[in-house]
């Protein structure tokens, strides 16, 4: 069962303090999905959990924000969490369109004691903010990554590197190979689209 697409309030606290009875696992301040960038049409996912170390039973409802630019879903949206129980929630984000702005959103958590009918719920949120969405023109142009931190665009291989204490992907190509040159020019155009839009 999935939940998606609801208008949410930005005024909800993102601090999971002692007023929120469940323990957030891991203790994160925001959703990162493991990257500052998304690739158009490629899902990003992050799993979080909650632990009930109280003597009460709680009902948790998870709601995701909506946007015409992305689809934000959770694998399950309603939970009953008893004393000593843990739950996990997989959050998935897919950008359908190339974008450089409006890359923010949130997942909202509403918690209520099971014994209280019509009682007040406690609300918290986790937000995300990405820096850009890499456009995907066709399957050949998709950036593909492997477990050994190698990246590939078309025929050009890239590796994760450090430059001036920042993580970058370094691409190496043969300037005499026309196909590799075209792939390199594609990488440059994507960078310009994201960092220097007209």
mmCIF file of C-alpha atoms in Angstrom:
data_model
loop_
_atom_site.group_PDB
_atom_site.id
_atom_site.type_symbol
_atom_site.label_atom_id
_atom_site.label_comp_id
_atom_site.label_asym_id
_atom_site.label_seq_id
_atom_site.Cartn_x
_atom_site.Cartn_y
_atom_site.Cartn_z
ATOM 1 C CA UNK A 1 0.000 0.000 0.000
ATOM 2 C CA UNK A 2 1.368 3.413 -0.879
ATOM 3 C CA UNK A 3 0.579 6.965 0.051
ATOM 4 C CA UNK A 4 1.286 9.924 -2.163
ATOM 5 C CA UNK A 5 0.384 13.426 -3.167
ATOM 6 C CA UNK A 6 -1.091 15.554 -0.418
ATOM 7 C CA UNK A 7 -0.691 19.308 0.172
ATOM 8 C CA UNK A 8 1.244 19.639 3.422
ATOM 9 C CA UNK A 9 2.045 22.490 5.776
ATOM 10 C CA UNK A 10 5.588 23.866 5.950
ATOM 11 C CA UNK A 11 4.989 24.983 9.550
ATOM 12 C CA UNK A 12 5.242 21.444 10.969
ATOM 13 C CA UNK A 13 8.285 20.895 13.157
ATOM 14 C CA UNK A 14 11.145 18.786 11.808
ATOM 15 C CA UNK A 15 12.623 18.178 15.269
ATOM 16 C CA UNK A 16 11.889 14.714 16.659
ATOM 17 C CA UNK A 17 12.227 15.692 20.338
ATOM 18 C CA UNK A 18 10.796 14.183 23.525
ATOM 19 C CA UNK A 19 7.317 15.473 22.596
ATOM 20 C CA UNK A 20 7.279 12.886 19.787
ATOM 21 C CA UNK A 21 7.121 9.562 21.706
ATOM 22 C CA UNK A 22 8.658 7.334 19.021
ATOM 23 C CA UNK A 23 12.409 7.195 18.381
ATOM 24 C CA UNK A 24 13.453 8.002 14.811
ATOM 25 C CA UNK A 25 15.987 5.510 13.406
ATOM 26 C CA UNK A 26 18.454 6.577 12.146
ATOM 27 C CA UNK A 27 18.407 10.006 13.794
ATOM 28 C CA UNK A 28 18.357 12.164 10.661
ATOM 29 C CA UNK A 29 17.474 15.841 10.357
ATOM 30 C CA UNK A 30 16.344 15.611 6.727
ATOM 31 C CA UNK A 31 15.907 13.205 3.838
ATOM 32 C CA UNK A 32 18.922 13.091 1.512
ATOM 33 C CA UNK A 33 18.248 10.029 -0.678
ATOM 34 C CA UNK A 34 22.034 9.644 -0.776
ATOM 35 C CA UNK A 35 22.595 12.319 -3.417
ATOM 36 C CA UNK A 36 22.422 16.040 -4.134
ATOM 37 C CA UNK A 37 21.142 15.320 -7.643
ATOM 38 C CA UNK A 38 18.464 13.139 -9.191
ATOM 39 C CA UNK A 39 18.348 11.663 -12.676
ATOM 40 C CA UNK A 40 15.077 12.192 -14.489
ATOM 41 C CA UNK A 41 12.914 9.069 -14.254
ATOM 42 C CA UNK A 42 15.310 7.131 -11.986
ATOM 43 C CA UNK A 43 13.864 6.417 -8.490
ATOM 44 C CA UNK A 44 15.750 7.483 -5.364
ATOM 45 C CA UNK A 45 14.863 5.764 -2.103
ATOM 46 C CA UNK A 46 15.605 6.112 1.589
ATOM 47 C CA UNK A 47 14.478 3.909 4.472
ATOM 48 C CA UNK A 48 13.769 5.266 7.936
ATOM 49 C CA UNK A 49 12.280 3.611 10.996
ATOM 50 C CA UNK A 50 10.605 4.274 14.315
ATOM 51 C CA UNK A 51 11.010 2.468 17.628
ATOM 52 C CA UNK A 52 8.348 2.503 20.346
ATOM 53 C CA UNK A 53 10.148 2.377 23.696
ATOM 54 C CA UNK A 54 7.065 3.576 25.617
ATOM 55 C CA UNK A 55 4.342 1.560 27.378
ATOM 56 C CA UNK A 56 1.652 2.837 24.985
ATOM 57 C CA UNK A 57 0.390 1.724 21.584
ATOM 58 C CA UNK A 58 0.407 4.370 18.846
ATOM 59 C CA UNK A 59 -1.149 4.812 15.435
ATOM 60 C CA UNK A 60 1.141 6.434 12.868
ATOM 61 C CA UNK A 61 -0.064 7.925 9.589
ATOM 62 C CA UNK A 62 2.492 8.869 6.929
ATOM 63 C CA UNK A 63 1.610 11.455 4.263
ATOM 64 C CA UNK A 64 3.782 12.652 1.387
ATOM 65 C CA UNK A 65 3.907 16.061 -0.270
ATOM 66 C CA UNK A 66 2.779 16.570 -3.849
ATOM 67 C CA UNK A 67 4.342 18.377 -6.787
ATOM 68 C CA UNK A 68 3.885 18.364 -10.568
ATOM 69 C CA UNK A 69 7.665 17.843 -10.811
ATOM 70 C CA UNK A 70 8.012 14.659 -8.786
ATOM 71 C CA UNK A 71 6.251 11.624 -7.359
ATOM 72 C CA UNK A 72 6.933 10.976 -3.664
ATOM 73 C CA UNK A 73 5.587 7.719 -2.222
ATOM 74 C CA UNK A 74 5.904 5.456 0.802
ATOM 75 C CA UNK A 75 5.530 1.676 0.785
ATOM 76 C CA UNK A 76 3.031 1.797 3.653
ATOM 77 C CA UNK A 77 1.144 4.733 5.128
ATOM 78 C CA UNK A 78 -0.650 3.445 8.258
ATOM 79 C CA UNK A 79 0.932 1.644 11.201
ATOM 80 C CA UNK A 80 -0.084 0.441 14.662
ATOM 81 C CA UNK A 81 3.058 0.314 16.805
ATOM 82 C CA UNK A 82 2.959 -1.526 20.127
ATOM 83 C CA UNK A 83 5.396 -1.320 23.036
ATOM 84 C CA UNK A 84 8.882 -2.466 21.993
ATOM 85 C CA UNK A 85 8.037 -2.674 18.274
ATOM 86 C CA UNK A 86 10.033 -1.258 15.377
ATOM 87 C CA UNK A 87 8.741 -0.329 11.944
ATOM 88 C CA UNK A 88 10.471 0.646 8.713
ATOM 89 C CA UNK A 89 9.212 2.978 5.997
ATOM 90 C CA UNK A 90 10.683 3.061 2.494
ATOM 91 C CA UNK A 91 10.355 6.494 0.905
ATOM 92 C CA UNK A 92 10.736 6.713 -2.883
ATOM 93 C CA UNK A 93 11.242 9.873 -4.942
ATOM 94 C CA UNK A 94 11.057 10.071 -8.757
ATOM 95 C CA UNK A 95 11.430 13.286 -10.745
ATOM 96 C CA UNK A 96 9.439 13.062 -13.975
ATOM 97 C CA UNK A 97 10.801 16.307 -15.399
ATOM 98 C CA UNK A 98 14.166 18.037 -15.650
ATOM 99 C CA UNK A 99 14.297 20.862 -13.099
ATOM 100 C CA UNK A 100 16.658 23.297 -11.405
ATOM 101 C CA UNK A 101 14.174 24.911 -9.008
ATOM 102 C CA UNK A 102 11.394 23.689 -6.735
ATOM 103 C CA UNK A 103 13.297 20.584 -5.708
ATOM 104 C CA UNK A 104 11.988 20.498 -2.160
ATOM 105 C CA UNK A 105 9.344 18.432 -0.441
ATOM 106 C CA UNK A 106 8.471 16.625 2.750
ATOM 107 C CA UNK A 107 7.045 13.535 4.351
ATOM 108 C CA UNK A 108 4.700 14.149 7.289
ATOM 109 C CA UNK A 109 4.184 11.863 10.283
ATOM 110 C CA UNK A 110 1.010 12.083 12.408
ATOM 111 C CA UNK A 111 1.078 10.133 15.666
ATOM 112 C CA UNK A 112 -1.822 9.409 18.011
ATOM 113 C CA UNK A 113 -2.289 7.173 21.056
ATOM 114 C CA UNK A 114 -4.471 4.236 20.070
ATOM 115 C CA UNK A 115 -6.605 4.531 23.216
ATOM 116 C CA UNK A 116 -7.603 8.140 22.493
ATOM 117 C CA UNK A 117 -10.552 8.354 20.124
ATOM 118 C CA UNK A 118 -10.608 11.733 18.439
ATOM 119 C CA UNK A 119 -7.621 12.912 20.473
ATOM 120 C CA UNK A 120 -4.982 15.307 19.223
ATOM 121 C CA UNK A 121 -2.207 13.972 17.038
ATOM 122 C CA UNK A 122 1.453 14.963 17.217
ATOM 123 C CA UNK A 123 2.909 15.944 13.850
ATOM 124 C CA UNK A 124 6.479 16.014 12.596
ATOM 125 C CA UNK A 125 8.029 16.176 9.118
ATOM 126 C CA UNK A 126 11.209 15.228 7.291
ATOM 127 C CA UNK A 127 12.091 17.462 4.353
ATOM 128 C CA UNK A 128 14.388 17.079 1.368
ATOM 129 C CA UNK A 129 16.131 19.546 -0.933
ATOM 130 C CA UNK A 130 18.043 18.534 -4.052
ATOM 131 C CA UNK A 131 20.292 20.754 -6.155
ATOM 132 C CA UNK A 132 19.222 19.590 -9.596
ATOM 133 C CA UNK A 133 17.688 16.930 -11.811
ATOM 134 C CA UNK A 134 19.861 15.619 -14.639
ATOM 135 C CA UNK A 135 17.750 15.342 -17.801
ATOM 136 C CA UNK A 136 17.526 11.957 -19.511
ATOM 137 C CA UNK A 137 17.141 12.252 -23.268
ATOM 138 C CA UNK A 138 17.327 8.564 -24.074
ATOM 139 C CA UNK A 139 18.614 5.372 -22.488
ATOM 140 C CA UNK A 140 22.140 5.848 -23.865
ATOM 141 C CA UNK A 141 22.402 9.230 -22.139
ATOM 142 C CA UNK A 142 21.441 8.019 -18.662
ATOM 143 C CA UNK A 143 24.198 8.264 -16.100
ATOM 144 C CA UNK A 144 24.819 4.722 -14.850
ATOM 145 C CA UNK A 145 26.718 3.994 -11.650
ATOM 146 C CA UNK A 146 28.208 0.757 -10.363
ATOM 147 C CA UNK A 147 29.158 -0.579 -6.949
ATOM 148 C CA UNK A 148 32.825 0.360 -7.384
ATOM 149 C CA UNK A 149 31.888 4.058 -7.726
ATOM 150 C CA UNK A 150 32.340 4.146 -11.491
ATOM 151 C CA UNK A 151 29.970 6.197 -13.602
ATOM 152 C CA UNK A 152 29.213 5.866 -17.300
ATOM 153 C CA UNK A 153 27.613 8.236 -19.784
ATOM 154 C CA UNK A 154 27.399 6.718 -23.246
ATOM 155 C CA UNK A 155 30.932 5.435 -23.916
ATOM 156 C CA UNK A 156 32.734 7.607 -21.363
ATOM 157 C CA UNK A 157 33.695 6.277 -17.942
ATOM 158 C CA UNK A 158 33.911 8.490 -14.877
ATOM 159 C CA UNK A 159 35.211 7.886 -11.379
ATOM 160 C CA UNK A 160 34.408 9.541 -8.070
ATOM 161 C CA UNK A 161 37.240 11.918 -7.152
ATOM 162 C CA UNK A 162 38.081 14.694 -4.690
ATOM 163 C CA UNK A 163 38.901 18.212 -5.940
ATOM 164 C CA UNK A 164 39.413 21.026 -3.421
ATOM 165 C CA UNK A 165 37.773 18.882 -0.711
ATOM 166 C CA UNK A 166 34.627 18.375 -2.807
ATOM 167 C CA UNK A 167 33.333 15.137 -4.305
ATOM 168 C CA UNK A 168 33.289 15.261 -8.107
ATOM 169 C CA UNK A 169 32.996 12.755 -10.934
ATOM 170 C CA UNK A 170 36.009 12.866 -13.274
ATOM 171 C CA UNK A 171 35.373 11.725 -16.872
ATOM 172 C CA UNK A 172 38.170 10.595 -19.200
ATOM 173 C CA UNK A 173 37.705 10.342 -22.938
ATOM 174 C CA UNK A 174 39.658 9.985 -26.182
ATOM 175 C CA UNK A 175 39.579 13.331 -28.020
ATOM 176 C CA UNK A 176 40.160 11.545 -31.356
ATOM 177 C CA UNK A 177 37.115 9.283 -30.959
ATOM 178 C CA UNK A 178 34.077 11.039 -32.451
ATOM 179 C CA UNK A 179 31.543 9.013 -30.419
ATOM 180 C CA UNK A 180 33.316 9.680 -27.113
ATOM 181 C CA UNK A 181 33.571 13.361 -28.033
ATOM 182 C CA UNK A 182 29.787 13.499 -28.552
ATOM 183 C CA UNK A 183 29.213 11.874 -25.157
ATOM 184 C CA UNK A 184 31.585 14.348 -23.509
ATOM 185 C CA UNK A 185 29.737 17.269 -25.113
ATOM 186 C CA UNK A 186 26.494 15.823 -23.728
ATOM 187 C CA UNK A 187 27.987 15.784 -20.207
ATOM 188 C CA UNK A 188 29.040 19.430 -20.622
ATOM 189 C CA UNK A 189 25.566 20.457 -21.813
ATOM 190 C CA UNK A 190 23.911 18.735 -18.834
ATOM 191 C CA UNK A 191 26.273 20.557 -16.449
ATOM 192 C CA UNK A 192 25.455 23.897 -18.084
ATOM 193 C CA UNK A 193 21.708 23.168 -17.976
ATOM 194 C CA UNK A 194 21.846 22.518 -14.224
ATOM 195 C CA UNK A 195 24.391 25.065 -13.020
ATOM 196 C CA UNK A 196 23.990 27.865 -15.574
ATOM 197 C CA UNK A 197 20.393 27.792 -16.847
ATOM 198 C CA UNK A 198 19.395 30.506 -19.332
#
